[in-house]
Short mmCIF file of C-alpha atoms in Angstrom, two decimals:
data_model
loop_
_atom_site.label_atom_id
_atom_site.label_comp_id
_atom_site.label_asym_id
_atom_site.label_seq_id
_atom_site.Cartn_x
_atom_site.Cartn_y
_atom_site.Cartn_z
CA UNK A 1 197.17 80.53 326.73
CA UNK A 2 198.59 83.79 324.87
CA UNK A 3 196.08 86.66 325.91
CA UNK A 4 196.30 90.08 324.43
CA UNK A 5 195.20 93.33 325.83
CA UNK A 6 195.25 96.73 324.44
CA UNK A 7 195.23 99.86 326.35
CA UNK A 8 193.40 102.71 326.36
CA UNK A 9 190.30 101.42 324.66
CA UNK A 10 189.32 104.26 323.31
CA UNK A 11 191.36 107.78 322.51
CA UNK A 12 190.61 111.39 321.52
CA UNK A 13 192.97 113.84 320.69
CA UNK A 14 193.05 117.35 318.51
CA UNK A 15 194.71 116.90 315.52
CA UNK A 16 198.66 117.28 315.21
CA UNK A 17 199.65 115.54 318.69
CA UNK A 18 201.77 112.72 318.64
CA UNK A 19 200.21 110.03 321.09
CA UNK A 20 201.10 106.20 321.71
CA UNK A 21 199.19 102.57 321.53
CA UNK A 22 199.86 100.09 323.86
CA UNK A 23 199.79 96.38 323.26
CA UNK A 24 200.49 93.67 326.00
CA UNK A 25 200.55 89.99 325.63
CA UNK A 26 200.92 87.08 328.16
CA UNK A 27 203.66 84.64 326.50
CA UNK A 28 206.68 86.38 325.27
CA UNK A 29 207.04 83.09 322.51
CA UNK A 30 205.77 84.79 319.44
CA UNK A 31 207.05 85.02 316.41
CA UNK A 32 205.78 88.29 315.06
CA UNK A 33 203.58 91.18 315.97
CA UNK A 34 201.32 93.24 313.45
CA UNK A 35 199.82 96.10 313.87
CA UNK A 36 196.31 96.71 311.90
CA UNK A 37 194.28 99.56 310.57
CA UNK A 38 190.29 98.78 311.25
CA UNK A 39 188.00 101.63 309.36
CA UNK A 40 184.10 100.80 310.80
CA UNK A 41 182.71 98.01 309.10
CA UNK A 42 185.82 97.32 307.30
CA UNK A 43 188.45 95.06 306.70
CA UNK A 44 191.92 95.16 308.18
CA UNK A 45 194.98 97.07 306.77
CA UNK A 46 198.29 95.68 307.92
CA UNK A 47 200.43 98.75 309.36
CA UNK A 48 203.78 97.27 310.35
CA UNK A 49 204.86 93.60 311.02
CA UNK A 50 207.65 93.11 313.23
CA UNK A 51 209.53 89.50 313.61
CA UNK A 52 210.19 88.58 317.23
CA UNK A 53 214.15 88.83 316.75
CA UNK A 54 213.58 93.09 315.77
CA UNK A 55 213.01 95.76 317.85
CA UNK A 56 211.35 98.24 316.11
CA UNK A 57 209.43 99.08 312.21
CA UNK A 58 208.84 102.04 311.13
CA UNK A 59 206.52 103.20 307.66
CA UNK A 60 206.18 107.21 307.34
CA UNK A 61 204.52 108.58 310.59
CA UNK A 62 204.21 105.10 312.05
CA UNK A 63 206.56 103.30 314.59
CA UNK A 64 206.40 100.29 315.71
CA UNK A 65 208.10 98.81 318.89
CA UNK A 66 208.35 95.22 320.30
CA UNK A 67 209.70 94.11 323.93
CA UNK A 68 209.54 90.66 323.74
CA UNK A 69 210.85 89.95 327.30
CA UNK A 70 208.10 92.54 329.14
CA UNK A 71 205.22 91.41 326.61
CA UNK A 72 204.56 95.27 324.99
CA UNK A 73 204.83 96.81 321.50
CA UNK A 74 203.28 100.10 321.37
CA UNK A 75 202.27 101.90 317.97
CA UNK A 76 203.65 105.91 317.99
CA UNK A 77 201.61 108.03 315.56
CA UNK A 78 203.45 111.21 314.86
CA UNK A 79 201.67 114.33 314.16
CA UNK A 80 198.36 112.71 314.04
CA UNK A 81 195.58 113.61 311.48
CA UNK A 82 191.75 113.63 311.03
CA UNK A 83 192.45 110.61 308.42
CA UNK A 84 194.20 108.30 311.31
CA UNK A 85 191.04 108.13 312.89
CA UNK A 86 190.26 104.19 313.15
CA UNK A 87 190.46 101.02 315.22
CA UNK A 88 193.96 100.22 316.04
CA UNK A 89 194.77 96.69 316.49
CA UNK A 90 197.62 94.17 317.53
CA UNK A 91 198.06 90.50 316.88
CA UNK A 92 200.72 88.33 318.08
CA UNK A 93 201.54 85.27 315.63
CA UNK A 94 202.22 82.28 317.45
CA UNK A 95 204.27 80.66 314.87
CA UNK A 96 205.83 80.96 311.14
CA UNK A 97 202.26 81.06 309.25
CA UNK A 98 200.36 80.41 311.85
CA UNK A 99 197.10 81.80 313.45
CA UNK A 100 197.32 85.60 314.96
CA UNK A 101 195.75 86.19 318.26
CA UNK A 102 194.12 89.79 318.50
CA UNK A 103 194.04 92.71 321.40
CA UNK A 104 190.39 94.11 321.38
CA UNK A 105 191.67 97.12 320.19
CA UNK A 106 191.84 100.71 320.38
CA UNK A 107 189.79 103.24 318.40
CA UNK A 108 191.35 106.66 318.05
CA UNK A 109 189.48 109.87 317.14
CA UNK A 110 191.98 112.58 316.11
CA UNK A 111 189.28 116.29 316.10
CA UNK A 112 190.43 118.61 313.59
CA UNK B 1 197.47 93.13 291.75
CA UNK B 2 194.06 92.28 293.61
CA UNK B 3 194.15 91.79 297.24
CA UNK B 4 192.30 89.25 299.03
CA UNK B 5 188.48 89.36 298.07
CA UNK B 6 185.72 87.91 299.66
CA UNK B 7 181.85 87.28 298.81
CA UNK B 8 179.30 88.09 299.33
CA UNK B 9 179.64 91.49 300.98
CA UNK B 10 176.52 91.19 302.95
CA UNK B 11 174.44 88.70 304.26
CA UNK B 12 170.80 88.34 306.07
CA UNK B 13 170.29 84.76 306.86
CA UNK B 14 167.58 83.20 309.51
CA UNK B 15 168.57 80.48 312.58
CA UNK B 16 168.83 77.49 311.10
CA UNK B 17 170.07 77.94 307.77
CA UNK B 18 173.01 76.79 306.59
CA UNK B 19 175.23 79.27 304.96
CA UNK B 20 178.36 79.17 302.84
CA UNK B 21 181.06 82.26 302.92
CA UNK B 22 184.06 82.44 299.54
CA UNK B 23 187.43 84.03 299.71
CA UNK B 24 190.31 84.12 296.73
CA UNK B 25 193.30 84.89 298.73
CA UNK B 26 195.84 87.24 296.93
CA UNK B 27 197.95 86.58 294.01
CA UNK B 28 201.12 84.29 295.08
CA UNK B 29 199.71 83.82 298.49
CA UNK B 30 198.54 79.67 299.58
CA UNK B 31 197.61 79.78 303.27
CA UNK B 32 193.78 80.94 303.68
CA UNK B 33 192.57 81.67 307.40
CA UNK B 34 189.42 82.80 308.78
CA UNK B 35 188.15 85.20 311.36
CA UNK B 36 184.53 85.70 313.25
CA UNK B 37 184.89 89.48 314.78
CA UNK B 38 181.63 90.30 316.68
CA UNK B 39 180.65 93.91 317.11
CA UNK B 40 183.71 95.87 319.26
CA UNK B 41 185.78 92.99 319.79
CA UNK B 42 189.08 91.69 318.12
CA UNK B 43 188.75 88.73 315.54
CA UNK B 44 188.75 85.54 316.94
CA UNK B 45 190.98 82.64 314.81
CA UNK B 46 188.01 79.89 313.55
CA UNK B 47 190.90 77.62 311.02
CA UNK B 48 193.35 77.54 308.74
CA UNK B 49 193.81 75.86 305.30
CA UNK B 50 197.32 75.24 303.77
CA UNK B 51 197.70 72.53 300.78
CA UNK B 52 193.86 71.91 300.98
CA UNK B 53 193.95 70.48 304.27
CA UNK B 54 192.87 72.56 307.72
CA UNK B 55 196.10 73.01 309.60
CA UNK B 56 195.16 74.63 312.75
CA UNK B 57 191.78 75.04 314.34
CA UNK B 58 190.52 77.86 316.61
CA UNK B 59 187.69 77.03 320.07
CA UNK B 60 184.58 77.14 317.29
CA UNK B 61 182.30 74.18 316.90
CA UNK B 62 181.90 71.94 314.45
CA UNK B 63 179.09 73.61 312.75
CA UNK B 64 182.09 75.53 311.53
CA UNK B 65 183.63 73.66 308.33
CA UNK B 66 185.70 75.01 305.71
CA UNK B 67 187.33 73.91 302.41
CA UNK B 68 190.53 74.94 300.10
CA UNK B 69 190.64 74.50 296.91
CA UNK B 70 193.67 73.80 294.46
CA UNK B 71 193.53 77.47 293.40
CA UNK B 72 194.30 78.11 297.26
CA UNK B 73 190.35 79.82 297.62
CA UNK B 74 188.64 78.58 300.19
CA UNK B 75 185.22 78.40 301.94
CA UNK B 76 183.75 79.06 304.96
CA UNK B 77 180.39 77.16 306.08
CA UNK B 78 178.36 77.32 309.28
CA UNK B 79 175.59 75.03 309.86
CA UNK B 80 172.63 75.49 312.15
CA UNK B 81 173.10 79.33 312.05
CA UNK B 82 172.79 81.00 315.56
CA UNK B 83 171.67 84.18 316.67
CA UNK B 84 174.93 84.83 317.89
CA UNK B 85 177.18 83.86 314.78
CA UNK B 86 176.04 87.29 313.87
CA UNK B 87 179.56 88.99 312.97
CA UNK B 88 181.83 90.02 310.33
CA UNK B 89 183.53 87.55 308.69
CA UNK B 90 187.22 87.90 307.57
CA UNK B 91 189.28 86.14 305.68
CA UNK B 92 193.15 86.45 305.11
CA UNK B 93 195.81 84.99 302.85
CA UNK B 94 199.35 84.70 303.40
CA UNK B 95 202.90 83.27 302.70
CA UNK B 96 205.34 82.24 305.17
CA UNK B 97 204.71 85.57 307.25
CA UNK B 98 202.54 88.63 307.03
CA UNK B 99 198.78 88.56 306.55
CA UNK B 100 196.72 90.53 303.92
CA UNK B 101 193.19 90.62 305.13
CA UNK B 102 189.80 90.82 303.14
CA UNK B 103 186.89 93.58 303.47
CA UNK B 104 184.80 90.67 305.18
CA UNK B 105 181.33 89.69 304.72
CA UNK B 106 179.15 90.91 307.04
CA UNK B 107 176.69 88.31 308.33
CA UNK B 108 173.27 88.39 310.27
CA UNK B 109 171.38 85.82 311.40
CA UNK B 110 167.89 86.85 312.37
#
């Protein structure tokens, strides 16, 4: 059964370090990762998506990595802001279309 | 072009009652799942509909039913409402790969 953690679960950091999310998971036979955007009491906005036969994604400050073979993708935020602050989230797809099993998430604070 | 939307946006419901949850997945899009996410926890998979038929099914009970219709929307419905299906429901759309998620409707059961 695919399990997936996230690590730390919570983060606070002043505003303009770069810091780094960390995402395990159990079965290294996915076939994609995402990485989410949670505002409180919100929806999810989809970050980066990275198929199991890349490495890495990147979109502006955001970049994504994916280690299939030791079960990790972290998240690197560059130059964080007091607008990144959010619940961070992974999800592992287990197959083309099919359901996406979720870490528990991290919530960042970034303090102006 | 609209995104996924989902209705209502809030709901107050009492044990017991039966209640019904709607989501029009985005334009283009024909694969409709559903999430339960309780308060500080990931979402949790309940099912999936593709071609109106549920495809794959999450650990939720049967009081959990759902429906697509040919427009590819689809609805959720839980039966027997517990205290504890108290969450926020989401609801995402996608094709192939890639997953655009609603704003959820946010459901208690008292």
């Amino acid at each position: 059964k695919q399990e997936v953690t996230q690590i730390p679960a919570a983060l606070s950091v002043p505003e303009g370090e770069n810091l780094v999310l960390n995402c395990s998971f159990t079965d290294s036979a996915i076939y994609n990762l995402q990485w989410f955007r949670q505002d409180p009491g919100k929806g999810l906005t989809s970050l980066l998506l990275i198929q199991s036969s890349q490495r890495e994604q990147t979109s502006g400050r955001l970049n994504a990595s994916l280690d299939k073979s030791s079960g990790r993708s972290t998240l690197y935020i560059a130059a964080s802001q007091p607008g990144d602050s959010a619940t961070y989230l992974c999800a592992v797809g287990d197959n083309q279309g099919g359901k996406l099993i979720f870490g528990q998430g991290t919530e960042l604070s970034v303090k102006p | 072009d609209a995104g996924v939307t989902q209705s209502p946006t809030h709901l107050i419901k009492t044990r017991g009652q039966q209640v019904t949850l709607r989501c029009s997945p985005k334009s283009g899009h024909d694969t409709v799942s559903w999430y339960q996410q309780a308060l500080g926890q990931g979402p949790q998979f309940i099912f999936q509909y593709y071609e109106e038929e549920e495809r794959q099914r999450g650990n939720f009970p049967d009081r959990f039913s759902g429906h697509q219709f040919p427009n590819y929307s689809s609805e959720l419905n839980v039966n027997a409402l517990l205290l504890g299906d108290s969450a926020l429901y989401l609801c995402a759309s996608s094709l192939l790969t890639g997953y655009t998620f609603g704003s959820g409707t946010r459901l208690t059961v008292v």
